[in-house]
Tab-separated table of C-alpha atoms in Angstrom:
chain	number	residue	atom	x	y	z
A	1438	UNK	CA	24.948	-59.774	-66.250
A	1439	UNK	CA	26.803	-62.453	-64.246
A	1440	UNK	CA	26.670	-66.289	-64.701
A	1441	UNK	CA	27.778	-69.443	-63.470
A	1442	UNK	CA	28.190	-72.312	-65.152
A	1443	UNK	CA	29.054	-75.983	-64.344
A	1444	UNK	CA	29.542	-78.118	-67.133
A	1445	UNK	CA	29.327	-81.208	-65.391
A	1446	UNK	CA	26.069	-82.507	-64.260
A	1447	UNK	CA	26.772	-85.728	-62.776
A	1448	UNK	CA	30.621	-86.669	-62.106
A	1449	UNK	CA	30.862	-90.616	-61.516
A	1450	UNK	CA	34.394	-91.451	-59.754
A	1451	UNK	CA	36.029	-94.309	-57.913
A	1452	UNK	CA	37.200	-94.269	-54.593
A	1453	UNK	CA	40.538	-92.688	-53.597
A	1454	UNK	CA	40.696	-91.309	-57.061
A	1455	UNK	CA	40.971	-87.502	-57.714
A	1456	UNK	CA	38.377	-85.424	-58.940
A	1457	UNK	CA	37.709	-81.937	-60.563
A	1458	UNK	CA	34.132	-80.001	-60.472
A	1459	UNK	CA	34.649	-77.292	-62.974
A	1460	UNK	CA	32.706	-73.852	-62.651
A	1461	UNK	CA	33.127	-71.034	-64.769
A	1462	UNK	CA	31.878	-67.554	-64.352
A	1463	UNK	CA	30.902	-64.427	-66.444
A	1464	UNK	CA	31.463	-61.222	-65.220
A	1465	UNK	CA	32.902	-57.827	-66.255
A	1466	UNK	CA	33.787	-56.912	-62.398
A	1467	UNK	CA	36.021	-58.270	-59.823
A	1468	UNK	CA	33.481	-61.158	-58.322
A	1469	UNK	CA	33.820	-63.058	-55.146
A	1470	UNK	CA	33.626	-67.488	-55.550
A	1471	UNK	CA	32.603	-69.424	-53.478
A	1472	UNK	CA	31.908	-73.513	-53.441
A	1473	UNK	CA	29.167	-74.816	-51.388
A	1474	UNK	CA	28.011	-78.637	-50.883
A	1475	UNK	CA	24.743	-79.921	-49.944
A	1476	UNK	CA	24.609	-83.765	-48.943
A	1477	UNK	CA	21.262	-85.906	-49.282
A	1478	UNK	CA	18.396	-84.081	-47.354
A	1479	UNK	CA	20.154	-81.473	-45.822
A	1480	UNK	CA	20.903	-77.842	-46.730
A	1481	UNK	CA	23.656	-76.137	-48.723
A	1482	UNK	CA	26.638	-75.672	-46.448
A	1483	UNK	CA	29.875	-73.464	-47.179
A	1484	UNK	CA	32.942	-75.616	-48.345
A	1485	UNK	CA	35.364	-73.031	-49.300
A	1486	UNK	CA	35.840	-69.580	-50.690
A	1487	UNK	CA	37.642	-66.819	-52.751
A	1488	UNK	CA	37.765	-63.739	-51.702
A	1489	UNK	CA	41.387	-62.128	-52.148
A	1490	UNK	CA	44.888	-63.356	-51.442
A	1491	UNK	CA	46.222	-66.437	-52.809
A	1492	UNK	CA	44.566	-67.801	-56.032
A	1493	UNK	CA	44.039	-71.277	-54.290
A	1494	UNK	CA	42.035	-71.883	-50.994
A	1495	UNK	CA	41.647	-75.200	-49.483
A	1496	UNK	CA	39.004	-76.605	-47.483
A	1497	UNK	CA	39.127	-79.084	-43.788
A	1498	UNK	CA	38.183	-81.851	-45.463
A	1499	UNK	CA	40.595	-82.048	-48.378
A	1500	UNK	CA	39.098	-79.783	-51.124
A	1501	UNK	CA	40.998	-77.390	-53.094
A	1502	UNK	CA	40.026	-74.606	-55.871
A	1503	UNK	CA	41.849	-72.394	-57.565
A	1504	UNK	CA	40.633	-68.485	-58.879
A	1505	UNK	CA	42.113	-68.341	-62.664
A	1506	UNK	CA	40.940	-64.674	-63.211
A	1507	UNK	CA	42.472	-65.375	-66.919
A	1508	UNK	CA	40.254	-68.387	-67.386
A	1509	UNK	CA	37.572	-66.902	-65.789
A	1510	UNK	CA	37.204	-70.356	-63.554
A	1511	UNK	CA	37.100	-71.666	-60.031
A	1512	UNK	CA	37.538	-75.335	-60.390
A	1513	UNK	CA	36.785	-77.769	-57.299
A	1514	UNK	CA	39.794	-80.208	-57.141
A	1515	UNK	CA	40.294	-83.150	-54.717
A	1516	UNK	CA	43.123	-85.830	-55.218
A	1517	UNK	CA	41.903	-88.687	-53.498
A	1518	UNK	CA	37.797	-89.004	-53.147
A	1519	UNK	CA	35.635	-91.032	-50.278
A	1520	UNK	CA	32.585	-92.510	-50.236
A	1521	UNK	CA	31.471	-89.335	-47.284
A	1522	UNK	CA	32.007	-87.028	-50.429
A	1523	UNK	CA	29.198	-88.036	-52.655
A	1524	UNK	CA	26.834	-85.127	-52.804
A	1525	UNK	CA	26.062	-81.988	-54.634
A	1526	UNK	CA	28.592	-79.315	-55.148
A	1527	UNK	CA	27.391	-75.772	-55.951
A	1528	UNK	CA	29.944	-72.826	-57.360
A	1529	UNK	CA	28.288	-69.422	-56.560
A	1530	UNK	CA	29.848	-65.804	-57.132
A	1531	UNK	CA	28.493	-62.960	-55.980
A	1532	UNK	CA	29.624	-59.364	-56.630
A	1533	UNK	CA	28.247	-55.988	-54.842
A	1534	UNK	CA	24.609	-55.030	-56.123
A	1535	UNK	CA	23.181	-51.899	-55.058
A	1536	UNK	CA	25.390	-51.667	-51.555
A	1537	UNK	CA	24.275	-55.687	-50.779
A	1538	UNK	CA	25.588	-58.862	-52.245
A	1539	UNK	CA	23.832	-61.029	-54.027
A	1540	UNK	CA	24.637	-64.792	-54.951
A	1541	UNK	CA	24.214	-65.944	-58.440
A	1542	UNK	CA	24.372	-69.931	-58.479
A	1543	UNK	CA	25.245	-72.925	-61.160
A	1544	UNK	CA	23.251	-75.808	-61.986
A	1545	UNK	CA	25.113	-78.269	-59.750
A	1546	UNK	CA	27.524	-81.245	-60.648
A	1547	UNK	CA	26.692	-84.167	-58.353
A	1548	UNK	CA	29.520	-86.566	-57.369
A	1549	UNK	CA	28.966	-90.235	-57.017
A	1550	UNK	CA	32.154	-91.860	-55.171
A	1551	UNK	CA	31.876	-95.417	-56.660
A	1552	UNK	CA	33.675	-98.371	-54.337
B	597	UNK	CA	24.786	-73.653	-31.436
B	598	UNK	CA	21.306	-74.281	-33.536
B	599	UNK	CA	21.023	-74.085	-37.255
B	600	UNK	CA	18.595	-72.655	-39.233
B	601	UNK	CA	15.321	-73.909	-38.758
B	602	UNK	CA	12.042	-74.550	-41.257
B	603	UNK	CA	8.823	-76.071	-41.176
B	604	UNK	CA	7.450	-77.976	-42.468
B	605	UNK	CA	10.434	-80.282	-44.267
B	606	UNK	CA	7.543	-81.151	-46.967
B	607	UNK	CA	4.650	-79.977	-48.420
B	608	UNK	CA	2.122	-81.273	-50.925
B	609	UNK	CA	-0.980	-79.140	-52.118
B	610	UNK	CA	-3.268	-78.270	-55.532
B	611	UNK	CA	-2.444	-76.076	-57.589
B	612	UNK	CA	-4.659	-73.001	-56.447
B	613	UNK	CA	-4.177	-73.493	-52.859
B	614	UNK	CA	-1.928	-71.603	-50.663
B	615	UNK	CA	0.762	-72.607	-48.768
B	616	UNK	CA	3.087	-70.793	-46.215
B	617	UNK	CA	6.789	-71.308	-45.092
B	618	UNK	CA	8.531	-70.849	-41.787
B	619	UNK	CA	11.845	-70.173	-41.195
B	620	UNK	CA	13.907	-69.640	-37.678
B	621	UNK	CA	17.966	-68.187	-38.912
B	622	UNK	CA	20.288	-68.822	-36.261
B	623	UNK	CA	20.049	-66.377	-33.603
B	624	UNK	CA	21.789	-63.005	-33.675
B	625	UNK	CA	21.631	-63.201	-37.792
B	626	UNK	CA	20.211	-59.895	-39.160
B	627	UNK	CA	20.170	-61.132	-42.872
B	628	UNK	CA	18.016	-63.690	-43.819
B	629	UNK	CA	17.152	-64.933	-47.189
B	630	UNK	CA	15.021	-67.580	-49.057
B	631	UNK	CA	15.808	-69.017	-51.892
B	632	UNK	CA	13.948	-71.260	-54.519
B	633	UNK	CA	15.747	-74.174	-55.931
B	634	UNK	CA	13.553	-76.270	-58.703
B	635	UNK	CA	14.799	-79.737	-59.726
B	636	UNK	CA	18.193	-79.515	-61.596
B	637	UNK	CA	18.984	-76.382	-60.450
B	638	UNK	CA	20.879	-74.113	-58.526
B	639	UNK	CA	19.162	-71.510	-55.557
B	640	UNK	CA	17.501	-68.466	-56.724
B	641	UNK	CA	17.140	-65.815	-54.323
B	642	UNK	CA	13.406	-65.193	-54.055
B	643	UNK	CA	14.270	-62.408	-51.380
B	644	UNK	CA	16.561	-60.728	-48.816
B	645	UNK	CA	15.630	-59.547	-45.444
B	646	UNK	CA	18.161	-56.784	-43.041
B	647	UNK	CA	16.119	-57.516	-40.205
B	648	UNK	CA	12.633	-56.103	-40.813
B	649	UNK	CA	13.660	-54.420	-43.846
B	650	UNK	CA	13.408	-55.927	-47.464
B	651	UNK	CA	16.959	-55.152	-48.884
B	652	UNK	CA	16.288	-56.947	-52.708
B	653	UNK	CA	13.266	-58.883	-53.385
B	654	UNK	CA	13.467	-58.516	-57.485
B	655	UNK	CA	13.099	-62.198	-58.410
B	656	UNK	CA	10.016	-62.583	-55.740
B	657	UNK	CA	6.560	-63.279	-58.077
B	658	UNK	CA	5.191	-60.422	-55.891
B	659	UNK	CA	1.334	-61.240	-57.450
B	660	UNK	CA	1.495	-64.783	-55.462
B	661	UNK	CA	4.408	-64.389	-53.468
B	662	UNK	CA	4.727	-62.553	-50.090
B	663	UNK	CA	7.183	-62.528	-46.967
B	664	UNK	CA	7.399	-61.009	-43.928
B	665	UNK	CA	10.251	-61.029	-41.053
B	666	UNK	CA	7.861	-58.758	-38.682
B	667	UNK	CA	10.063	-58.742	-35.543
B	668	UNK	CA	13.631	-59.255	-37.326
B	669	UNK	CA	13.598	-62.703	-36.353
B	670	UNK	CA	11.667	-65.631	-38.090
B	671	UNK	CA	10.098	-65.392	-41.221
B	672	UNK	CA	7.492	-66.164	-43.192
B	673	UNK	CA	7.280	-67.255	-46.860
B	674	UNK	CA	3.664	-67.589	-48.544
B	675	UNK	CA	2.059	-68.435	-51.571
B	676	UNK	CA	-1.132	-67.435	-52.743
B	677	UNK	CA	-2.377	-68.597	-55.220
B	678	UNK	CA	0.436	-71.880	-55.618
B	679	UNK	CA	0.730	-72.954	-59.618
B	680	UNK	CA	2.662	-76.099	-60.770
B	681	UNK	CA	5.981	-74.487	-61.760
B	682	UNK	CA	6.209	-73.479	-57.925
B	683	UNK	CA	6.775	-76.853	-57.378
B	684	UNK	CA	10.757	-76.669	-56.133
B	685	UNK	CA	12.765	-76.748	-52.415
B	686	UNK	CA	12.345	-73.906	-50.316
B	687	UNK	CA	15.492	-72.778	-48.554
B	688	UNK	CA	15.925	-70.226	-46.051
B	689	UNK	CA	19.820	-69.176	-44.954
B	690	UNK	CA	21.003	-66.386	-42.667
B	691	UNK	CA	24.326	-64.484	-42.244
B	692	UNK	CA	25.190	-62.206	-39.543
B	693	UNK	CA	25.255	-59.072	-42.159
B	694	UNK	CA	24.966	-58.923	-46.110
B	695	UNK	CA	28.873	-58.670	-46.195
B	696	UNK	CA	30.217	-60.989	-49.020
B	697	UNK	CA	32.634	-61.732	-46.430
B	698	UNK	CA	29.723	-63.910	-43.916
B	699	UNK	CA	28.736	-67.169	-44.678
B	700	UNK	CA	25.572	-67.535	-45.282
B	701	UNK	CA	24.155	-71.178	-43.009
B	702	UNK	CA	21.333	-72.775	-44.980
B	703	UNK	CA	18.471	-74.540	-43.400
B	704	UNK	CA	17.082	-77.857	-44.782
B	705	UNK	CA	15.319	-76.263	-46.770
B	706	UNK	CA	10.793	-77.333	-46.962
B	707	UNK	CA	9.887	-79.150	-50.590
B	708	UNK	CA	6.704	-78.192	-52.469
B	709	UNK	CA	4.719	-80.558	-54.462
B	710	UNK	CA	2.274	-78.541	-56.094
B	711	UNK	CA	-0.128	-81.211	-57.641
């Protein structure tokens, strides 16, 4: 069976400093990661995702992660944080299930950007 | 264009009552989904609609749990009889097939209190 799993529960960090939201995943097929982030009161929206290609996929808004198929890991890297980026950061793979797709979720690691 | 839509944002009932869930996807969407997402962790898919057609609905507590997406449009999400432990956010998302390859756009998802 597949599994995510996010360390970090809470990540505290100061303003324009960089940040990494690690997610690791379990699976003995080729999977498909994806980050999502869901601010205070609203849903879960997409920030960036894995699919094929290049190992590292980038987001609009600065975010970065990188597929370590070695490693097993799809870490959420930013270099330089903002208040705007506190909320909670979800690392999801999914993988074909009888001819659908279903997502398999972590915990969550919520950021705090500290002034 | 509109997002995905549910009502009501919150809920609070006894244990024993029952309780339903609305959800409007975004139009043109033929997958729709809720999910359940308890306090510390991450969305579990409760079930998966492909327009009127239940494609997975193996983690859906089928003795108190029902849905329905009657015209392939909105949906429905009830529970009858509620218990405690169904306390949690209820999120409903839609994609425009099950392809891993669609985003799937979250609502804001209704909380539960069950008391």
């Amino acid at each position: 069976a597949q599994s995510v799993t996010q360390l970090d529960s809470q990540v505290p960090v100061f303003e324009e400093a960089p940040v990494e939201l690690r997610c690791n995943y379990s699976s003995s097929v080729s999977v498909y990661l994806f980050w999502y982030v869901q601010y205070p009161n609203q849903g879960l929206q997409l920030l960036l995702k894995y699919l094929s290609g290049s190992t590292l996929v980038e987001s609009i808004n600065g975010f970065e992660a990188e597929f370590n198929k070695s490693q097993t890991s799809f870490h959420l890297r930013k270099p330089s944080v903002h208040i705007s980026d506190t909320a909670e950061y979800f690392c999801a793979v999914t993988r074909p299930t009888s001819g659908t797709y279903k997502y398999i979720f972590g915990t969550g690691t919520r950021l705090k950007v500290l002034a | 264009e509109a997002g995905v839509a549910q009502s009501p944002r919150y809920k609070i009932i006894e244990k024993r009552q029952s309780v339903a869930f609305w959800c409007n996807p975004i139009s043109g969407h033929a997958t729709l989904y809720w999910y359940q997402q308890i306090l510390g962790q991450g969305p579990k898919l409760l079930i998966q609609f492909q327009n009127n057609g239940v494609v997975d609905d193996s983690q859906l507590p089928k003795d108190r749990f029902s849905a329905e997406r009657l015209k392939g449009v909105d949906s429905t999400l009830k529970i009858q009889p509620a218990k405690l432990e169904d306390s949690a956010v209820y999120l409903c998302a839609s994609s425009l097939s099950p392809g891993y390859t669609d985003t799937q756009y979250f609502g804001p998802g209704t909380r539960l209190t069950v008391l």
